[in-house]
Amino acid sequence: MTESVPETAPDVEPDVTVDNRGRGCASGIAEVQRALEDLPAGAVLVVRSTDGRATEEYPQLAEQTPHELLAIERERGRLLRREYTTYLRIRSE
């Protein structure tokens, strides 16, 4: 399983942001996968989500692919809802 995931955003500019807020990880994963396929090695993908499973699903995605999980930020959103921002660095296979 993934070691401790940093909870602070890395000092990098994202190349693409996928906004999955209000959607479950499972329903938004297709958009994330398209973005991963379209980005070159070294690019940074940011995924914004309100699904608490982001803290489990995206580390698993990084373990099952060559991509590097840089961080998952947790913050309080509107109406006491938590928001998660995941940072992935694209690696080629």
PDB file of N, CA, C and O in Angstrom, residues 2 7 15 30 34 39 45 54 58 60 65 69 76 85 90:
ATOM      1  N   THR A   2       0.314   2.347  -0.420  1.00  0.00           N
ATOM      2  CA  THR A   2       1.049   3.597  -0.516  1.00  0.00           C
ATOM      3  C   THR A   2       1.528   4.057   0.850  1.00  0.00           C
ATOM      4  O   THR A   2       0.812   3.967   1.829  1.00  0.00           O
ATOM      5  N   GLU A   7       0.230  15.999   2.363  1.00  0.00           N
ATOM      6  CA  GLU A   7      -1.049  16.702   2.348  1.00  0.00           C
ATOM      7  C   GLU A   7      -0.901  18.169   1.977  1.00  0.00           C
ATOM      8  O   GLU A   7      -1.851  18.936   2.103  1.00  0.00           O
ATOM      9  N   ASP A  15      -0.526  21.231 -15.267  1.00  0.00           N
ATOM     10  CA  ASP A  15      -0.711  21.357 -16.714  1.00  0.00           C
ATOM     11  C   ASP A  15      -2.179  21.226 -17.085  1.00  0.00           C
ATOM     12  O   ASP A  15      -2.644  21.869 -18.022  1.00  0.00           O
ATOM     13  N   ALA A  30     -13.063   8.135 -15.698  1.00  0.00           N
ATOM     14  CA  ALA A  30     -12.881   8.120 -17.155  1.00  0.00           C
ATOM     15  C   ALA A  30     -12.251   9.433 -17.624  1.00  0.00           C
ATOM     16  O   ALA A  30     -11.355   9.422 -18.469  1.00  0.00           O
ATOM     17  N   ARG A  34      -8.537   9.813 -19.394  1.00  0.00           N
ATOM     18  CA  ARG A  34      -8.316  10.518 -20.668  1.00  0.00           C
ATOM     19  C   ARG A  34      -7.218  11.562 -20.508  1.00  0.00           C
ATOM     20  O   ARG A  34      -6.342  11.688 -21.362  1.00  0.00           O
ATOM     21  N   LEU A  39      -1.539  13.591 -21.609  1.00  0.00           N
ATOM     22  CA  LEU A  39      -0.455  14.417 -21.097  1.00  0.00           C
ATOM     23  C   LEU A  39       0.905  13.767 -21.330  1.00  0.00           C
ATOM     24  O   LEU A  39       1.046  12.555 -21.219  1.00  0.00           O
ATOM     25  N   LEU A  45      -0.989  16.614 -13.377  1.00  0.00           N
ATOM     26  CA  LEU A  45      -2.445  16.601 -13.443  1.00  0.00           C
ATOM     27  C   LEU A  45      -2.984  16.859 -12.046  1.00  0.00           C
ATOM     28  O   LEU A  45      -2.524  16.247 -11.080  1.00  0.00           O
ATOM     29  N   ALA A  54     -11.361   9.691  -2.586  1.00  0.00           N
ATOM     30  CA  ALA A  54     -10.185  10.201  -3.304  1.00  0.00           C
ATOM     31  C   ALA A  54      -8.906   9.831  -2.571  1.00  0.00           C
ATOM     32  O   ALA A  54      -7.878   9.555  -3.204  1.00  0.00           O
ATOM     33  N   TYR A  58      -7.091   7.464  -5.591  1.00  0.00           N
ATOM     34  CA  TYR A  58      -5.980   8.026  -6.360  1.00  0.00           C
ATOM     35  C   TYR A  58      -4.625   7.458  -5.948  1.00  0.00           C
ATOM     36  O   TYR A  58      -3.784   7.220  -6.824  1.00  0.00           O
ATOM     37  N   GLN A  60      -4.265   4.373  -5.072  1.00  0.00           N
ATOM     38  CA  GLN A  60      -4.309   3.072  -5.759  1.00  0.00           C
ATOM     39  C   GLN A  60      -4.006   3.241  -7.243  1.00  0.00           C
ATOM     40  O   GLN A  60      -3.289   2.424  -7.828  1.00  0.00           O
ATOM     41  N   THR A  65      -0.161   2.284 -11.833  1.00  0.00           N
ATOM     42  CA  THR A  65       0.347   2.918 -13.051  1.00  0.00           C
ATOM     43  C   THR A  65       1.746   3.461 -12.750  1.00  0.00           C
ATOM     44  O   THR A  65       2.172   3.471 -11.597  1.00  0.00           O
ATOM     45  N   LEU A  69       2.187  10.000  -7.354  1.00  0.00           N
ATOM     46  CA  LEU A  69       1.264  10.762  -6.517  1.00  0.00           C
ATOM     47  C   LEU A  69       2.084  11.763  -5.715  1.00  0.00           C
ATOM     48  O   LEU A  69       2.912  11.374  -4.887  1.00  0.00           O
ATOM     49  N   ARG A  76     -11.847  22.218   3.748  1.00  0.00           N
ATOM     50  CA  ARG A  76     -13.282  22.356   3.968  1.00  0.00           C
ATOM     51  C   ARG A  76     -13.864  23.176   2.824  1.00  0.00           C
ATOM     52  O   ARG A  76     -13.404  24.260   2.535  1.00  0.00           O
ATOM     53  N   THR A  85      -7.849  17.783  -3.313  1.00  0.00           N
ATOM     54  CA  THR A  85      -7.104  18.150  -4.510  1.00  0.00           C
ATOM     55  C   THR A  85      -5.920  17.201  -4.601  1.00  0.00           C
ATOM     56  O   THR A  85      -5.052  17.186  -3.724  1.00  0.00           O
ATOM     57  N   ILE A  90       2.849  12.842 -14.325  1.00  0.00           N
ATOM     58  CA  ILE A  90       2.733  11.828 -15.375  1.00  0.00           C
ATOM     59  C   ILE A  90       4.104  11.204 -15.634  1.00  0.00           C
ATOM     60  O   ILE A  90       5.099  11.908 -15.790  1.00  0.00           O
TER      61      ILE A  90
END
